Amino acid sequence: MAMKREAFREPFHLSMLFNDTRYRARTIQVIAFILLVLTAAWLVDNTIHNLAALGKNFSFGFLWSTAGYDISPHAIEYSSTSTHARAALVGLLNTLIVAAMACVTATVLGVLAGVLRLSNNWIVARLMTVYVESFRNVPALLWIVVVAAIMSEAMPTPSAFRGEHPTASMMLWGSVAVTNRGIYLPVPDFSRSLGAFGEIDLNYPAILITLALSLLAHRRLVRHAQRVQGVSGQRPATWWKSFCIFAVPMIALLYALGFHLEYPALKGLNFTGGLLLRNSFIALWIGLSVYSGAFIAENVRSGIIAISRGQTEAAHALGLSPRRTMRLVILPQALRIIVPPLISQYLDITKNTSLGLAVGYMDLRSTLGGITINQTGRELEAMLLMMLIYASISLTISGIMNVYNSRVRLQER
């Protein structure tokens, strides 16, 4: 029968590329790819001709010329004599810092609001509903501008803290000053140093390594407790061991480094020392947090609702309190529903940091995509770099969250 089918197989001809289902899909894909390549080639050729007509060439040499402008805040050393590449790096770090902080606070706020919206307390549930519906239906830019206006107009000036009877209220906890220029906070400092590697103070990597080793040790401790529970049916107490694993090495390291806090002090017309969180940073951070937190709250609420009510009833039948039921039973199962849309929210937060331009926050958009373009006239090169950087950040966040999602999703057997 096989030989007979081979004998009657129709010989190949060009019409089969579209009429035969064995070849049609690949034919369409090849044609689409060729059209895409031709379109890209036309765009590149057209761009080169247009640049030549304007007397420009395609080059990234502008990155090594002097920037000539100041950036505040800056996480690394920077001055107006630094290069545009350095300015772009400072803007990128500012973007990453505010994006990371906004992701954390938006997640905490979203989880709390999502859980409380399902509360049996009518007032609490309605308040959370008002928050969600109000904040997610107003553009993020408006919330950023509102927070910036409140910080600059409603907060006292630094001089209001001067004198025995200042017009402003006393500093919070004697060390935090909220002013119309920003919030002044104590900043960690060290009297001893492990040295430096380039521009990186080795004290901070040492702290991060110590924390990472403590996390690994705690993970092994938890796995050991789980094995003991599986064998004996009783879980050993681990809270004091966990406390020692995290506290003892960290306290010893901080003591060896001479850790202390540098407090802000009012000298002249302004505060000196400490850490200044500028109004632009606070406005962007809080605005993105409350806006994205409303969307995350809805994701959390939908994930919790998707879990069968029988899970809650079974947990209550076992004697678990509502708080422990939510933490140990409901939320772990709801994560596989919450995490995928949560990835999109993190990506939106990262890209929406470009809105900081409206309040004067010097992020990647304001440095490389703003002042650098105005000074050098390299619009195409700068925009391509920005697109590449934002795409790389987004793909990194998506990759990390997808790995986490694969760990919490339901494993089918």
XYZ file of C-alpha atoms in Angstrom:
413
model
C 0.000 0.000 0.000
C 2.892 2.335 0.746
C 4.385 1.716 -2.695
C 1.016 2.351 -4.302
C 0.650 5.711 -2.486
C 4.141 6.699 -3.630
C 3.279 5.797 -7.189
C 0.165 7.989 -7.226
C 1.719 10.989 -5.408
C 1.243 14.141 -7.471
C 4.514 15.654 -8.755
C 5.452 19.047 -7.317
C 4.539 22.194 -9.241
C 4.439 25.900 -8.285
C 0.678 26.096 -7.831
C 1.045 23.725 -4.876
C 2.742 26.499 -2.885
C -0.689 28.084 -2.397
C -3.132 25.256 -3.137
C -1.525 22.496 -1.072
C -1.923 22.809 2.687
C 1.479 21.161 3.140
C 3.238 24.192 1.644
C 0.799 27.092 2.030
C 1.711 28.137 5.599
C 5.452 28.140 4.912
C 4.961 30.014 1.663
C 3.030 32.786 3.396
C 5.667 33.016 6.136
C 8.496 33.312 3.596
C 6.656 36.011 1.649
C 5.879 37.962 4.845
C 9.533 37.744 5.915
C 10.754 38.973 2.520
C 8.318 41.916 2.633
C 9.472 42.771 6.152
C 13.133 42.741 5.095
C 12.406 44.884 2.041
C 10.447 47.382 4.145
C 13.261 47.610 6.700
C 15.820 48.059 3.921
C 13.735 50.850 2.367
C 13.424 52.620 5.717
C 17.166 52.403 6.370
C 18.028 53.616 2.859
C 15.517 56.468 3.088
C 16.885 57.492 6.480
C 20.481 57.510 5.214
C 19.542 59.687 2.225
C 17.594 62.117 4.407
C 20.479 62.430 6.873
C 22.898 63.031 3.983
C 20.608 65.760 2.649
C 20.763 67.452 6.064
C 24.537 67.108 6.213
C 24.419 64.517 9.001
C 25.888 61.082 9.374
C 24.745 58.198 11.557
C 27.121 58.103 14.516
C 27.108 57.605 18.284
C 30.225 59.695 18.792
C 28.148 62.394 20.500
C 27.971 60.181 23.578
C 31.598 60.989 24.408
C 31.273 64.762 24.165
C 30.789 66.963 27.232
C 27.202 67.069 28.463
C 27.351 70.566 29.940
C 24.296 70.257 32.184
C 23.636 69.222 35.776
C 21.496 66.312 36.920
C 19.897 66.011 40.314
C 19.587 63.552 41.887
C 22.421 61.333 40.709
C 23.220 57.923 42.186
C 26.804 57.988 40.877
C 29.371 60.752 40.583
C 28.389 63.260 37.918
C 29.104 66.864 36.986
C 28.401 69.161 34.059
C 31.806 68.247 32.615
C 30.845 64.577 32.311
C 29.975 63.029 28.961
C 26.544 62.471 27.474
C 27.076 58.750 27.989
C 27.551 59.416 31.700
C 24.434 61.567 31.732
C 22.475 58.781 30.060
C 23.741 56.303 32.671
C 22.676 58.630 35.493
C 19.240 58.998 33.901
C 18.970 55.227 33.506
C 19.802 54.674 37.178
C 17.220 57.273 38.193
C 14.664 55.457 36.042
C 15.487 52.085 37.591
C 15.403 53.439 41.149
C 11.983 55.091 40.884
C 10.589 52.143 38.893
C 11.757 49.606 41.498
C 10.364 51.627 44.395
C 7.064 52.227 42.608
C 6.712 48.517 41.802
C 7.212 47.594 45.460
C 4.840 50.192 46.908
C 2.223 49.621 44.199
C 2.307 45.884 44.908
C 1.901 46.364 48.664
C -0.871 48.920 48.175
C -2.588 46.799 45.521
C -2.553 43.611 47.606
C -3.938 45.429 50.653
C -6.629 47.195 48.653
C -7.567 44.021 46.765
C -7.928 41.990 49.945
C -9.737 44.729 51.874
C -12.161 45.265 49.015
C -13.473 41.760 49.774
C -13.757 42.549 53.493
C -16.996 41.856 55.324
C -16.753 45.356 56.780
C -19.013 47.426 54.506
C -17.212 50.730 55.157
C -13.737 49.312 54.471
C -14.912 47.550 51.309
C -16.612 50.681 49.973
C -13.582 52.864 50.740
C -11.366 50.489 48.765
C -13.880 50.550 45.923
C -13.757 54.348 45.859
C -9.953 54.227 45.800
C -9.800 51.734 42.933
C -12.438 53.386 40.775
C -11.094 56.898 41.403
C -7.414 56.331 40.813
C -7.479 53.952 37.871
C -9.919 56.121 35.874
C -7.766 59.254 36.058
C -4.533 59.463 33.987
C -1.325 58.787 35.899
C 0.113 62.129 34.785
C -2.595 64.021 36.678
C -1.834 62.195 39.924
C 1.866 62.919 39.480
C 1.171 66.628 38.961
C -1.245 66.717 41.933
C 1.343 65.208 44.289
C 3.994 67.619 42.991
C 1.652 70.573 43.581
C 0.865 69.440 47.121
C 4.542 68.991 47.973
C 5.600 72.373 46.582
C 2.638 74.474 47.727
C 1.331 72.923 50.946
C 4.601 71.983 52.669
C 6.580 74.500 54.810
C 9.855 76.083 53.724
C 13.104 74.971 55.412
C 13.345 78.338 57.172
C 10.057 77.585 58.949
C 11.940 75.050 61.097
C 14.344 77.677 62.443
C 14.237 79.152 65.935
C 12.979 78.130 69.329
C 9.355 78.521 68.205
C 9.310 77.494 64.540
C 6.194 78.124 62.495
C 6.442 74.613 61.053
C 5.795 71.531 63.122
C 8.832 69.814 64.589
C 10.796 67.334 62.522
C 9.237 63.878 62.504
C 10.998 61.668 65.039
C 13.538 64.441 65.364
C 15.253 63.416 62.123
C 12.817 63.742 59.178
C 11.914 67.140 57.717
C 9.082 67.499 55.195
C 9.553 70.749 53.261
C 8.500 72.317 49.978
C 11.900 71.359 48.570
C 11.505 67.693 49.426
C 11.855 65.312 52.332
C 15.120 65.215 54.272
C 15.919 61.794 55.761
C 18.798 60.299 57.755
C 21.243 58.497 55.495
C 23.388 55.442 56.393
C 27.085 56.145 56.761
C 30.172 54.179 57.774
C 33.199 55.233 59.773
C 35.274 52.418 58.252
C 35.464 51.124 54.693
C 36.426 47.922 52.937
C 37.817 49.986 50.075
C 36.467 50.734 46.636
C 36.380 49.041 43.263
C 36.372 51.871 40.761
C 33.466 54.059 41.888
C 31.759 51.329 43.901
C 32.163 51.396 47.673
C 32.713 47.764 48.691
C 30.742 48.239 51.913
C 27.421 47.973 50.081
C 28.324 44.841 48.047
C 29.471 43.255 51.321
C 26.070 43.971 52.872
C 24.265 42.529 49.841
C 26.447 39.387 49.862
C 25.796 38.899 53.576
C 22.062 39.254 52.994
C 22.172 36.782 50.087
C 24.059 34.207 52.184
C 21.530 34.659 54.998
C 18.684 34.033 52.534
C 20.363 30.828 51.315
C 20.896 29.645 54.896
C 17.274 30.436 55.760
C 16.103 28.512 52.704
C 18.045 25.434 53.819
C 16.603 25.828 57.322
C 13.041 25.884 55.957
C 13.671 22.824 53.777
C 15.068 20.952 56.796
C 11.985 21.882 58.829
C 9.757 20.613 56.005
C 11.601 17.279 55.893
C 11.257 16.896 59.658
C 7.551 17.701 59.399
C 7.131 15.148 56.629
C 8.729 12.414 58.741
C 7.421 13.196 62.207
C 4.267 15.164 61.434
C 5.437 18.034 63.655
C 7.126 21.164 62.378
C 10.026 22.347 64.563
C 10.136 25.969 65.684
C 12.378 27.966 63.359
C 11.584 31.586 64.167
C 14.508 32.086 66.535
C 16.903 30.351 64.156
C 15.673 32.547 61.311
C 16.192 35.636 63.454
C 19.755 34.589 64.273
C 20.530 33.767 60.628
C 19.524 37.247 59.473
C 20.374 39.401 62.497
C 23.696 38.083 63.815
C 25.797 38.270 60.596
C 24.300 41.610 59.562
C 24.753 43.219 62.989
C 28.330 41.943 63.169
C 29.156 43.330 59.719
C 27.537 46.723 60.398
C 29.387 46.979 63.717
C 32.682 46.164 62.007
C 32.041 48.846 59.390
C 31.121 51.448 62.000
C 27.556 51.917 60.811
C 25.760 55.086 61.906
C 23.161 57.533 60.601
C 23.910 60.994 59.275
C 21.015 63.289 60.222
C 19.923 66.402 58.300
C 20.622 69.675 60.100
C 19.283 73.160 59.381
C 22.145 75.485 58.493
C 21.446 78.858 56.984
C 18.501 78.800 54.599
C 18.439 75.059 53.996
C 19.105 71.646 55.474
C 22.501 70.030 55.025
C 23.470 66.400 55.438
C 21.172 63.423 55.245
C 19.308 62.288 52.151
C 17.059 64.603 50.155
C 14.102 63.084 48.335
C 13.190 65.831 45.902
C 9.606 66.755 45.117
C 9.937 65.512 41.547
C 11.021 62.075 42.759
C 8.286 61.895 45.416
C 5.604 63.008 42.950
C 6.614 60.430 40.355
C 6.999 57.658 42.939
C 3.695 58.255 44.747
C 1.757 59.067 41.568
C 2.796 55.838 39.831
C 2.293 53.821 43.027
C -1.284 54.884 43.746
C -2.262 54.717 40.060
C -0.817 51.256 39.380
C -1.846 50.032 42.839
C -5.498 50.463 41.825
C -5.013 48.134 38.846
C -3.069 45.611 40.928
C -5.891 45.674 43.488
C -8.335 44.541 40.805
C -5.938 41.788 39.732
C -5.676 40.598 43.329
C -9.436 40.732 43.849
C -10.118 38.731 40.675
C -7.492 36.164 41.642
C -9.025 35.685 45.081
C -12.569 35.436 43.722
C -11.422 32.749 41.278
C -10.502 30.444 44.178
C -13.321 28.126 45.174
C -15.173 29.101 48.330
C -14.720 25.520 49.465
C -11.038 26.257 50.072
C -11.956 28.954 52.581
C -14.577 26.782 54.254
C -12.135 23.880 54.556
C -9.490 26.140 56.097
C -12.003 27.491 58.612
C -13.085 23.937 59.428
C -9.464 23.158 60.300
C -9.453 26.065 62.747
C -7.470 28.601 60.708
C -8.264 32.243 61.345
C -9.396 34.425 58.415
C -6.001 36.141 58.303
C -4.063 32.860 58.185
C -6.545 31.434 55.703
C -5.895 34.327 53.360
C -2.118 34.174 53.810
C -1.596 30.403 53.752
C -4.440 29.064 51.607
C -6.053 31.639 49.338
C -3.225 33.950 48.216
C -0.758 31.145 47.316
C -3.379 29.642 44.998
C -4.438 33.019 43.632
C -0.869 33.911 42.649
C -1.049 31.852 39.456
C -3.905 34.127 38.367
C -2.456 37.358 39.743
C 1.124 37.139 38.439
C 0.530 37.258 34.629
C -1.345 40.606 34.673
C 1.038 41.801 37.391
C 3.868 41.529 34.858
C 2.059 43.986 32.605
C 1.646 46.423 35.499
C 5.367 46.314 36.270
C 6.140 46.993 32.617
C 3.696 49.915 32.584
C 5.284 51.393 35.714
C 8.746 51.190 34.174
C 7.666 52.853 30.944
C 5.526 55.462 32.712
C 8.593 56.758 34.554
C 9.076 58.870 31.428
C 6.191 60.996 32.753
C 8.680 62.416 35.251
C 9.551 64.938 32.564
C 6.363 66.820 33.534
C 7.627 67.472 37.077
C 11.322 67.866 36.302
C 12.559 64.419 37.301
C 15.804 63.673 35.449
C 15.277 60.150 34.205
C 16.394 58.517 30.963
C 13.739 60.367 28.972
C 14.797 63.758 30.365
C 18.545 63.211 29.901
C 19.221 61.109 26.818
C 15.842 61.750 25.216
C 15.625 65.410 26.174
C 18.580 67.653 26.903
C 21.098 65.490 25.029
C 18.975 65.583 21.861
C 18.536 69.362 22.132
C 22.265 69.906 22.508
C 23.577 67.439 19.932
C 20.762 67.235 17.385
C 21.146 63.444 17.291
C 17.455 62.604 17.459
C 17.606 59.298 15.603
C 20.573 57.871 17.481
C 19.265 58.937 20.902
C 15.779 57.592 20.233
C 17.162 54.278 19.009
C 19.248 54.002 22.179
C 16.212 54.796 24.331
C 14.119 52.201 22.528
C 16.845 49.588 22.999
C 17.249 50.400 26.707
C 13.520 50.383 27.472
C 13.080 47.148 25.497
C 15.954 45.530 27.407
C 14.510 46.586 30.772
C 11.040 45.350 29.822
C 12.335 42.002 28.563
C 14.396 41.551 31.738
C 11.397 42.252 33.983
C 9.199 39.978 31.895
C 11.780 37.188 31.989
C 12.240 37.363 35.767
C 8.501 37.467 36.433
C 7.844 34.614 34.004
C 10.369 32.473 35.895
C 8.528 33.297 39.119
C 5.198 32.593 37.441
C 6.412 29.150 36.346
C 7.211 28.372 39.981
C 3.834 29.387 41.421
C 1.541 28.163 38.654
C -0.413 24.927 39.009
C 1.730 21.930 38.046
C -0.214 19.445 35.956
C 0.616 15.751 36.140
